[in-house]
Amino acid sequence: MKKRVYSGIRATGRLHLGNYLGAVKGMLALQDEYDCIFSVVDSHTITVPYDPKTLKQSVREIILDYLAAGLDPKKCHLEIQSMVPQHIELSYYLATIYPVSRLEDLPTYKDKKAQYPKYVNMGLLYYPVLMAADVLLYKGELVPVGIDQEPHLEVMREIARKFNGMFGQTFPEPQRFKTEGEYVPSLAGGGKMSKSVEGSYITLTDDLETIRKRLAAAPTDSGQIGGELPKEGGVANLFKLLKLLKLDVEYKKFEQDYRDKKIRYTELKEVLAKAIYEELQPFQEKRKIFKEDPKLVDDIIDEGNRKCLQMADRTMGEVKKKMGLI
Ligand code: TYM
């Protein structure tokens, strides 16, 4: 039996370089060898303020991004989370065995509470339990996600262990599949690239001019500092991006320029802009082709959901039996 892989992305806007290098590259690396399910997790999307009028379109855009990035429906199943209601069903059963106090302590919950103080809903607290259900529903063993998701993976393993202990061996303990881009830094100076921080990201559909503009706004220093490269902040982040894009020769050159206090950030940013655009161009061309064929995309989604529903049913039967519900 091939190992099962599961990952998902929320429909909160176009994918950015962080999503791509941190998660999608991992999905691409695994789809040839493993039994993979990749989802647009719309039920997770609605835990923060969102627009119901545009949600369906946003979900569709992520599916197009997946296909354009090279996720191949012949090799993996593409799923829309809310189309497989067993995610919610399993999450409720798992919630009955997990302590509230542990959920209240999670950094992601605290961050969201701080970000949306008027929108602290039950779904937000419940988020990691639903995420555990996403993966455990398919008995997923490997989860390609960025490093920010590690606390959620820990919850997943705790829930799996607890369930197995109470009701008998049922679930594997999922592990994160680590990618080189597991932490893509923000363009805005500190922290990680994030959809919710304006000025921090480059989306996969940006053209060269937009990429240049976004990089131009990224903070640096006066270029007169010299010595060792800083470990954090705007300059460190630009160097990290050079590394992630495998621009090793350029990295060394700019590092030397930095030491010699003659670095020109406009030059570094132009090198980065061109390399990013080059990486994104094939994606953008492929995306257009899928966008122009809505019937093909509908069929891919229907087939993915159909297969996932069958797999989900099997797990739910087993879970309900073990819990004494049937
Ligand atoms: P989401 O939608 O916030 O992000 C999607 C994926 O992109 C990764 N990511 C990054 N990786 C590296 N550097 C960054 N700057 C960066 N920003 C985002 C995230 O780590 C993630 O892999 N909780 C998940 C969605 C989810 C899920 C699941 C994932 C729900 N159920 C089950 C895996 C399995 C989330 O919010 O991702």
mmCIF file of C-alpha atoms in Angstrom, residues 53-321:
data_model
loop_
_atom_site.group_PDB
_atom_site.id
_atom_site.type_symbol
_atom_site.label_atom_id
_atom_site.label_comp_id
_atom_site.label_asym_id
_atom_site.label_seq_id
_atom_site.Cartn_x
_atom_site.Cartn_y
_atom_site.Cartn_z
ATOM 1 C CA LYS A 53 -20.436 36.275 -2.723
ATOM 2 C CA THR A 54 -16.890 35.570 -3.871
ATOM 3 C CA LEU A 55 -16.016 32.430 -1.896
ATOM 4 C CA LYS A 56 -16.879 29.934 -4.641
ATOM 5 C CA GLN A 57 -14.837 31.862 -7.179
ATOM 6 C CA SER A 58 -11.891 31.997 -4.754
ATOM 7 C CA VAL A 59 -12.077 28.225 -4.343
ATOM 8 C CA ARG A 60 -12.021 27.844 -8.104
ATOM 9 C CA GLU A 61 -8.976 30.111 -8.390
ATOM 10 C CA ILE A 62 -7.022 27.855 -6.022
ATOM 11 C CA ILE A 63 -7.964 24.791 -8.070
ATOM 12 C CA LEU A 64 -6.673 26.628 -11.167
ATOM 13 C CA ASP A 65 -3.474 27.489 -9.282
ATOM 14 C CA TYR A 66 -3.039 23.831 -8.296
ATOM 15 C CA LEU A 67 -3.473 22.633 -11.877
ATOM 16 C CA ALA A 68 -1.237 25.356 -13.308
ATOM 17 C CA ALA A 69 1.486 24.536 -10.771
ATOM 18 C CA GLY A 70 1.521 20.974 -12.112
ATOM 19 C CA LEU A 71 -0.692 18.979 -9.749
ATOM 20 C CA ASP A 72 -1.881 16.291 -12.105
ATOM 21 C CA PRO A 73 -5.368 14.795 -11.617
ATOM 22 C CA LYS A 74 -4.059 11.562 -13.138
ATOM 23 C CA LYS A 75 -1.653 11.271 -10.216
ATOM 24 C CA CYS A 76 -3.567 12.872 -7.324
ATOM 25 C CA HIS A 77 -7.128 13.636 -6.253
ATOM 26 C CA LEU A 78 -8.203 17.262 -6.029
ATOM 27 C CA GLU A 79 -10.896 17.882 -3.455
ATOM 28 C CA ILE A 80 -13.078 20.745 -2.289
ATOM 29 C CA GLN A 81 -13.388 20.200 1.455
ATOM 30 C CA SER A 82 -17.051 21.194 1.899
ATOM 31 C CA MET A 83 -18.089 18.787 -0.880
ATOM 32 C CA VAL A 84 -17.014 15.914 1.365
ATOM 33 C CA PRO A 85 -19.176 16.451 4.480
ATOM 34 C CA GLN A 86 -17.413 13.668 6.372
ATOM 35 C CA HIS A 87 -14.656 16.169 7.233
ATOM 36 C CA ILE A 88 -17.113 17.949 9.511
ATOM 37 C CA GLU A 89 -18.626 14.718 10.789
ATOM 38 C CA LEU A 90 -15.273 13.224 11.791
ATOM 39 C CA SER A 91 -14.104 16.504 13.310
ATOM 40 C CA TYR A 92 -17.060 16.477 15.690
ATOM 41 C CA TYR A 93 -16.285 12.958 16.886
ATOM 42 C CA LEU A 94 -12.614 13.856 17.354
ATOM 43 C CA ALA A 95 -13.606 17.025 19.231
ATOM 44 C CA THR A 96 -15.307 14.879 21.875
ATOM 45 C CA ILE A 97 -11.954 13.392 22.916
ATOM 46 C CA TYR A 98 -9.785 16.546 22.890
ATOM 47 C CA PRO A 99 -9.402 19.151 25.659
ATOM 48 C CA VAL A 100 -10.557 22.725 25.085
ATOM 49 C CA SER A 101 -7.655 24.077 27.168
ATOM 50 C CA ARG A 102 -5.092 22.703 24.720
ATOM 51 C CA LEU A 103 -6.830 24.448 21.809
ATOM 52 C CA GLU A 104 -6.985 27.776 23.652
ATOM 53 C CA ASP A 105 -3.210 27.651 24.112
ATOM 54 C CA LEU A 106 -2.316 27.267 20.434
ATOM 55 C CA PRO A 107 -0.322 30.177 18.952
ATOM 56 C CA THR A 108 -2.404 30.208 15.751
ATOM 57 C CA TYR A 109 -5.630 30.668 17.766
ATOM 58 C CA LYS A 110 -4.059 33.448 19.844
ATOM 59 C CA ASP A 111 -2.786 35.208 16.687
ATOM 60 C CA LYS A 112 -6.192 35.086 15.010
ATOM 61 C CA LYS A 113 -7.900 36.324 18.180
ATOM 62 C CA ALA A 114 -5.545 39.294 18.204
ATOM 63 C CA GLN A 115 -6.048 39.904 14.483
ATOM 64 C CA TYR A 116 -9.873 39.720 14.565
ATOM 65 C CA PRO A 117 -10.922 40.604 18.144
ATOM 66 C CA LYS A 118 -14.553 40.967 17.037
ATOM 67 C CA TYR A 119 -14.636 37.631 15.228
ATOM 68 C CA VAL A 120 -13.563 35.097 17.842
ATOM 69 C CA ASN A 121 -15.899 32.263 16.891
ATOM 70 C CA MET A 122 -16.161 28.570 17.820
ATOM 71 C CA GLY A 123 -14.920 27.601 14.353
ATOM 72 C CA LEU A 124 -11.640 29.356 15.038
ATOM 73 C CA LEU A 125 -11.077 27.416 18.247
ATOM 74 C CA TYR A 126 -12.164 24.222 16.488
ATOM 75 C CA TYR A 127 -9.855 24.855 13.500
ATOM 76 C CA PRO A 128 -7.049 22.411 14.487
ATOM 77 C CA VAL A 129 -9.580 19.635 15.199
ATOM 78 C CA LEU A 130 -11.087 20.053 11.726
ATOM 79 C CA MET A 131 -7.575 20.077 10.291
ATOM 80 C CA ALA A 132 -6.810 16.824 12.112
ATOM 81 C CA ALA A 133 -10.024 15.363 10.713
ATOM 82 C CA ASP A 134 -8.989 16.437 7.179
ATOM 83 C CA VAL A 135 -5.877 14.300 7.293
ATOM 84 C CA LEU A 136 -7.136 11.445 9.488
ATOM 85 C CA LEU A 137 -10.268 11.012 7.360
ATOM 86 C CA TYR A 138 -7.952 9.612 4.693
ATOM 87 C CA LYS A 139 -5.478 8.092 7.150
ATOM 88 C CA GLY A 140 -2.872 10.500 5.795
ATOM 89 C CA GLU A 141 0.705 9.883 6.878
ATOM 90 C CA LEU A 142 2.545 12.736 5.193
ATOM 91 C CA VAL A 143 1.470 16.379 5.096
ATOM 92 C CA PRO A 144 3.376 18.802 2.857
ATOM 93 C CA VAL A 145 2.952 22.188 4.578
ATOM 94 C CA GLY A 146 5.112 25.085 5.723
ATOM 95 C CA ILE A 147 6.716 25.210 9.166
ATOM 96 C CA ASP A 148 3.936 27.498 10.495
ATOM 97 C CA GLN A 149 1.631 24.466 10.481
ATOM 98 C CA GLU A 150 3.787 22.366 12.842
ATOM 99 C CA PRO A 151 1.660 23.115 15.970
ATOM 100 C CA HIS A 152 -1.381 21.835 14.056
ATOM 101 C CA LEU A 153 0.490 18.677 13.102
ATOM 102 C CA GLU A 154 1.264 18.128 16.765
ATOM 103 C CA VAL A 155 -2.458 18.364 17.605
ATOM 104 C CA MET A 156 -3.193 15.900 14.805
ATOM 105 C CA ARG A 157 -0.779 13.363 16.265
ATOM 106 C CA GLU A 158 -2.130 13.847 19.777
ATOM 107 C CA ILE A 159 -5.676 13.263 18.560
ATOM 108 C CA ALA A 160 -4.641 10.169 16.576
ATOM 109 C CA ARG A 161 -2.820 8.742 19.612
ATOM 110 C CA LYS A 162 -5.719 9.459 21.928
ATOM 111 C CA PHE A 163 -8.281 7.935 19.570
ATOM 112 C CA ASN A 164 -6.135 4.825 19.045
ATOM 113 C CA GLY A 165 -5.677 4.488 22.801
ATOM 114 C CA MET A 166 -9.392 4.775 23.538
ATOM 115 C CA PHE A 167 -10.915 2.846 20.632
ATOM 116 C CA GLY A 168 -8.138 0.674 19.157
ATOM 117 C CA GLN A 169 -5.531 1.258 16.447
ATOM 118 C CA THR A 170 -7.193 3.266 13.679
ATOM 119 C CA PHE A 171 -5.107 6.264 12.610
ATOM 120 C CA PRO A 172 -1.440 6.787 11.706
ATOM 121 C CA GLU A 173 0.404 9.709 13.327
ATOM 122 C CA PRO A 174 0.907 12.152 10.433
ATOM 123 C CA GLN A 175 4.278 13.801 9.869
ATOM 124 C CA ARG A 176 5.039 17.068 8.126
ATOM 125 C CA PHE A 177 6.811 16.690 4.779
ATOM 126 C CA LYS A 178 9.472 19.376 4.958
ATOM 127 C CA THR A 179 10.315 21.527 1.963
ATOM 128 C CA GLU A 180 13.307 23.797 1.404
ATOM 129 C CA GLY A 181 10.879 26.712 1.298
ATOM 130 C CA GLU A 182 9.184 25.791 4.594
ATOM 131 C CA TYR A 183 9.576 29.410 5.757
ATOM 132 C CA VAL A 184 9.439 32.052 3.036
ATOM 133 C CA PRO A 185 10.125 35.474 4.549
ATOM 134 C CA SER A 186 7.965 38.554 4.167
ATOM 135 C CA LEU A 187 8.912 41.352 1.776
ATOM 136 C CA ALA A 188 7.719 43.808 4.384
ATOM 137 C CA GLY A 189 10.728 43.364 6.686
ATOM 138 C CA GLY A 190 9.801 40.969 9.501
ATOM 139 C CA GLY A 191 7.949 37.673 9.768
ATOM 140 C CA LYS A 192 6.779 35.365 7.004
ATOM 141 C CA MET A 193 5.191 36.063 3.649
ATOM 142 C CA SER A 194 1.455 36.108 4.313
ATOM 143 C CA LYS A 195 -1.774 36.829 2.453
ATOM 144 C CA SER A 196 -3.036 38.856 5.382
ATOM 145 C CA VAL A 197 -0.059 41.245 5.439
ATOM 146 C CA GLU A 198 -0.201 43.751 2.580
ATOM 147 C CA GLY A 199 3.199 44.331 0.979
ATOM 148 C CA SER A 200 4.570 41.018 2.273
ATOM 149 C CA TYR A 201 3.896 38.812 -0.730
ATOM 150 C CA ILE A 202 4.283 38.147 -4.460
ATOM 151 C CA THR A 203 1.403 36.191 -5.991
ATOM 152 C CA LEU A 204 1.961 33.488 -8.581
ATOM 153 C CA THR A 205 -0.010 35.478 -11.153
ATOM 154 C CA ASP A 206 2.006 38.713 -10.813
ATOM 155 C CA ASP A 207 3.639 40.022 -13.996
ATOM 156 C CA LEU A 208 7.242 41.226 -14.097
ATOM 157 C CA GLU A 209 6.299 44.874 -13.506
ATOM 158 C CA THR A 210 4.214 44.020 -10.444
ATOM 159 C CA ILE A 211 6.999 41.828 -9.046
ATOM 160 C CA ARG A 212 9.474 44.694 -9.555
ATOM 161 C CA LYS A 213 7.132 47.101 -7.775
ATOM 162 C CA ARG A 214 6.573 44.777 -4.847
ATOM 163 C CA LEU A 215 10.310 44.192 -4.437
ATOM 164 C CA ALA A 216 11.063 47.912 -4.797
ATOM 165 C CA ALA A 217 8.926 48.533 -1.713
ATOM 166 C CA ALA A 218 10.839 45.942 0.356
ATOM 167 C CA PRO A 219 12.926 47.615 3.094
ATOM 168 C CA THR A 220 16.754 47.427 3.053
ATOM 169 C CA ASP A 221 19.472 49.581 4.610
ATOM 170 C CA SER A 222 21.757 52.315 3.306
ATOM 171 C CA GLY A 223 24.160 49.815 1.735
ATOM 172 C CA GLN A 224 26.976 51.246 3.909
ATOM 173 C CA ILE A 225 26.891 48.734 6.726
ATOM 174 C CA GLY A 226 29.290 45.954 5.673
ATOM 175 C CA GLY A 227 30.514 42.961 7.718
ATOM 176 C CA GLU A 228 28.472 39.806 8.183
ATOM 177 C CA LEU A 229 25.005 39.597 6.645
ATOM 178 C CA PRO A 230 22.221 40.386 9.129
ATOM 179 C CA LYS A 231 20.262 37.409 10.453
ATOM 180 C CA GLU A 232 16.856 39.073 10.233
ATOM 181 C CA GLY A 233 15.046 42.033 8.701
ATOM 182 C CA GLY A 234 14.643 43.275 5.134
ATOM 183 C CA VAL A 235 18.189 42.598 3.907
ATOM 184 C CA ALA A 236 18.298 39.092 5.418
ATOM 185 C CA ASN A 237 14.966 38.324 3.759
ATOM 186 C CA LEU A 238 16.168 39.375 0.309
ATOM 187 C CA PHE A 239 19.208 37.121 0.689
ATOM 188 C CA LYS A 240 16.981 34.266 1.845
ATOM 189 C CA LEU A 241 14.922 34.688 -1.331
ATOM 190 C CA LEU A 242 18.090 34.525 -3.455
ATOM 191 C CA LYS A 243 18.900 31.228 -1.762
ATOM 192 C CA LEU A 244 15.398 29.808 -2.178
ATOM 193 C CA LEU A 245 15.520 30.607 -5.881
ATOM 194 C CA LYS A 246 18.877 28.824 -6.079
ATOM 195 C CA LEU A 247 20.735 31.923 -7.246
ATOM 196 C CA ASP A 248 23.941 30.729 -5.572
ATOM 197 C CA VAL A 249 26.444 32.600 -7.743
ATOM 198 C CA GLU A 250 24.495 35.835 -7.358
ATOM 199 C CA TYR A 251 24.177 35.222 -3.611
ATOM 200 C CA LYS A 252 27.963 35.025 -3.234
ATOM 201 C CA LYS A 253 28.492 38.141 -5.351
ATOM 202 C CA PHE A 254 25.995 40.241 -3.397
ATOM 203 C CA GLU A 255 27.301 38.886 -0.102
ATOM 204 C CA GLN A 256 30.794 40.075 -1.056
ATOM 205 C CA ASP A 257 29.366 43.433 -2.186
ATOM 206 C CA TYR A 258 27.660 43.716 1.211
ATOM 207 C CA ARG A 259 30.930 43.060 3.050
ATOM 208 C CA ASP A 260 32.697 45.602 0.858
ATOM 209 C CA LYS A 261 29.925 48.167 1.533
ATOM 210 C CA LYS A 262 29.205 48.530 -2.157
ATOM 211 C CA ILE A 263 25.994 46.557 -2.438
ATOM 212 C CA ARG A 264 23.321 48.043 -4.712
ATOM 213 C CA TYR A 265 19.923 46.786 -3.655
ATOM 214 C CA THR A 266 18.266 47.917 -6.902
ATOM 215 C CA GLU A 267 20.564 45.507 -8.724
ATOM 216 C CA LEU A 268 19.846 42.671 -6.272
ATOM 217 C CA LYS A 269 16.100 43.278 -6.531
ATOM 218 C CA GLU A 270 16.237 43.249 -10.341
ATOM 219 C CA VAL A 271 18.045 39.877 -10.286
ATOM 220 C CA LEU A 272 15.405 38.553 -7.900
ATOM 221 C CA ALA A 273 12.487 39.968 -9.908
ATOM 222 C CA LYS A 274 13.683 38.351 -13.125
ATOM 223 C CA ALA A 275 14.343 34.987 -11.454
ATOM 224 C CA ILE A 276 10.937 34.960 -9.771
ATOM 225 C CA TYR A 277 9.192 35.878 -13.002
ATOM 226 C CA GLU A 278 11.082 33.163 -14.866
ATOM 227 C CA GLU A 279 9.942 30.613 -12.290
ATOM 228 C CA LEU A 280 6.339 31.824 -12.590
ATOM 229 C CA GLN A 281 6.023 32.206 -16.360
ATOM 230 C CA PRO A 282 5.285 28.530 -17.224
ATOM 231 C CA PHE A 283 2.749 28.511 -14.373
ATOM 232 C CA GLN A 284 0.994 31.584 -15.761
ATOM 233 C CA GLU A 285 0.817 30.161 -19.283
ATOM 234 C CA LYS A 286 -0.603 26.859 -18.060
ATOM 235 C CA ARG A 287 -3.136 28.668 -15.894
ATOM 236 C CA LYS A 288 -4.581 30.461 -18.924
ATOM 237 C CA ILE A 289 -5.156 27.132 -20.686
ATOM 238 C CA PHE A 290 -7.121 25.688 -17.741
ATOM 239 C CA LYS A 291 -9.042 28.910 -17.238
ATOM 240 C CA GLU A 292 -10.268 28.723 -20.819
ATOM 241 C CA ASP A 293 -11.576 25.167 -20.366
ATOM 242 C CA PRO A 294 -14.147 25.314 -17.512
ATOM 243 C CA LYS A 295 -15.713 21.971 -18.463
ATOM 244 C CA LEU A 296 -12.387 20.192 -18.036
ATOM 245 C CA VAL A 297 -11.878 21.825 -14.642
ATOM 246 C CA ASP A 298 -15.453 20.907 -13.547
ATOM 247 C CA ASP A 299 -14.826 17.279 -14.523
ATOM 248 C CA ILE A 300 -11.541 17.185 -12.598
ATOM 249 C CA ILE A 301 -13.238 18.564 -9.474
ATOM 250 C CA ASP A 302 -16.227 16.175 -9.748
ATOM 251 C CA GLU A 303 -13.993 13.154 -10.175
ATOM 252 C CA GLY A 304 -11.725 14.175 -7.279
ATOM 253 C CA ASN A 305 -14.662 14.742 -4.925
ATOM 254 C CA ARG A 306 -16.295 11.451 -5.982
ATOM 255 C CA LYS A 307 -13.176 9.420 -5.159
ATOM 256 C CA CYS A 308 -12.697 11.273 -1.880
ATOM 257 C CA LEU A 309 -16.313 10.645 -0.816
ATOM 258 C CA GLN A 310 -15.775 6.901 -1.244
ATOM 259 C CA MET A 311 -12.573 6.890 0.811
ATOM 260 C CA ALA A 312 -14.172 9.085 3.482
ATOM 261 C CA ASP A 313 -17.156 6.751 3.818
ATOM 262 C CA ARG A 314 -14.910 3.800 4.582
ATOM 263 C CA THR A 315 -13.147 5.644 7.423
ATOM 264 C CA MET A 316 -16.412 6.954 8.873
ATOM 265 C CA GLY A 317 -17.869 3.430 8.971
ATOM 266 C CA GLU A 318 -14.829 2.214 10.877
ATOM 267 C CA VAL A 319 -14.793 5.192 13.276
ATOM 268 C CA LYS A 320 -18.491 4.973 14.110
ATOM 269 C CA LYS A 321 -18.242 1.252 14.711
#
